[in-house]
Amino acid sequence: MFDFEFHNPTKIVFGRQTVARLDTLVPANARVLVLYGGGSAQKNGTLDEVLGALGSREIQQFGGIEANPTYETLMRAVELIREQKLDFLLAVGGGSVIDGTKFVAAAVAYQGEPWEILETYGAKVTQALPFGSVLTLPATGSEMNNGGVVTRKSTQSKLPFRSPHVFPQFSILDPDKTLTLPPRQLANGVADAFTHVVEQYLTYPVEGRVQDRFAEGLLQTLVEIGPKVLNDPDDDVRANLMWVATLALNGLVGAGVPQDWSTHMIGHELTAGYGIDHARTLAVVLPANLQIRRESKRRKLLQYAERVWHITDGSEEQRIDAAIERTRSFFESLDIRTRLHDYDIGADAIDALIAQLEAHGMTRLGEGKDVTPDVSRRILEASL
Ligand code: NZQ
Ligand code: ZN
């Protein structure tokens, strides 16, 4: 039997023209810092719309948060908040801006050197500034969860943190905000959300029937809309992508069931070392990871084969092979390459990647804590 606590305080406001709702969602007397990325929100008018909705509130802006946000940049926002005594944060962007905002919210009041927040994976965070988000890229689920990932440029460390204090108070999900996304980012969104569900589902059975059926529903939805997302998506496809990506990592499908996350942790090293988009690292690592760990994941792989890909013919080994192959070709169908060689990374890179995993304490990964550096090495070798 499983047990869990589930608490998710984030209010979701979903639909067209919902940015105007900021006026009631942000306290009237708030001193607001609006945080955004490298310029897309300025170019496509979202930033102006946000500023308009905030009306006469005291507002400061902080732009330039990178994809894969850096500690170095975010600490400048922390200084600005302290200096200007700002008390409410509003993230306008994708996972990077929202994650960055979470870190900033926690760092402002942190006693000590804020990088410790990452070194301790969030365990020492005791408070954070309140914040909300306007989501412009459906992918990470950051808009409705309490996790973030921050990179320290100087050491090439990309580390995750979680804290009950960094749930967004609200997130505005207007599917029209995805209209300016290039196909590459839309594809990334599908692949990231898909892998989030897999990391929480494809482990070993614990009779979590509802969690399994929810997870399979999300995966099937992604399989169904995946091709449409790249091929001139209509409004309904955009809306479904946005909602499925949020549900993929808001804690619901993972409640009470074993979770893996080794694909993510290995993938983070590929982003930190080579700048590969987060979702693309997952598309490289996941098929190889499933292959290498097929014994410990056997029961769930067979369930995944049958319920997600409708594979029922052949021996167990053949069905597992087919499910892994379908996973790989799903990513490839999104125009996402799934081999390290496709990103100009060869076998000579693996030692350094393993050393970084070790340096970051990622030595007992996975649902069984059995993904040691040696197993990670075999996964990377199988990804070549
Ligand atoms: O920076 P700007 O100019 O805004 O451009 C961004 C960026 O270049 C652009 N973009 C965003 N919205 C747009 C747009 N371009 C046109 N129109 C729009 N509406 O897209 C690019 C990528 O944005 P980014 O926020 O980096 O992408 P994503 O949402 O995929 O976030 C990736 C980050 O989230 C972390 C990843 O590690 C990575 O750092 N993750 C966070 C998680 C979480 N908080 O739970 C879980 C995930 O597994 C993931 O690790
Ligand atoms: Zn992810």
Coordinates of C-alpha atoms and ligand atoms in Angstrom, one line a residue, residues 140 192 196 261 264 278 282, ligand 2:
T140 CA 8.5 22.0 -17.1
D192 CA 10.0 17.3 -21.2
H196 CA 8.3 13.9 -16.3
W261 CA 14.6 11.0 -11.9
H264 CA 17.0 14.1 -15.4
H278 CA 17.0 20.3 -21.2
L282 CA 16.2 13.7 -21.8
Ligands
ZN2 ZN 12.4 18.1 -17.2

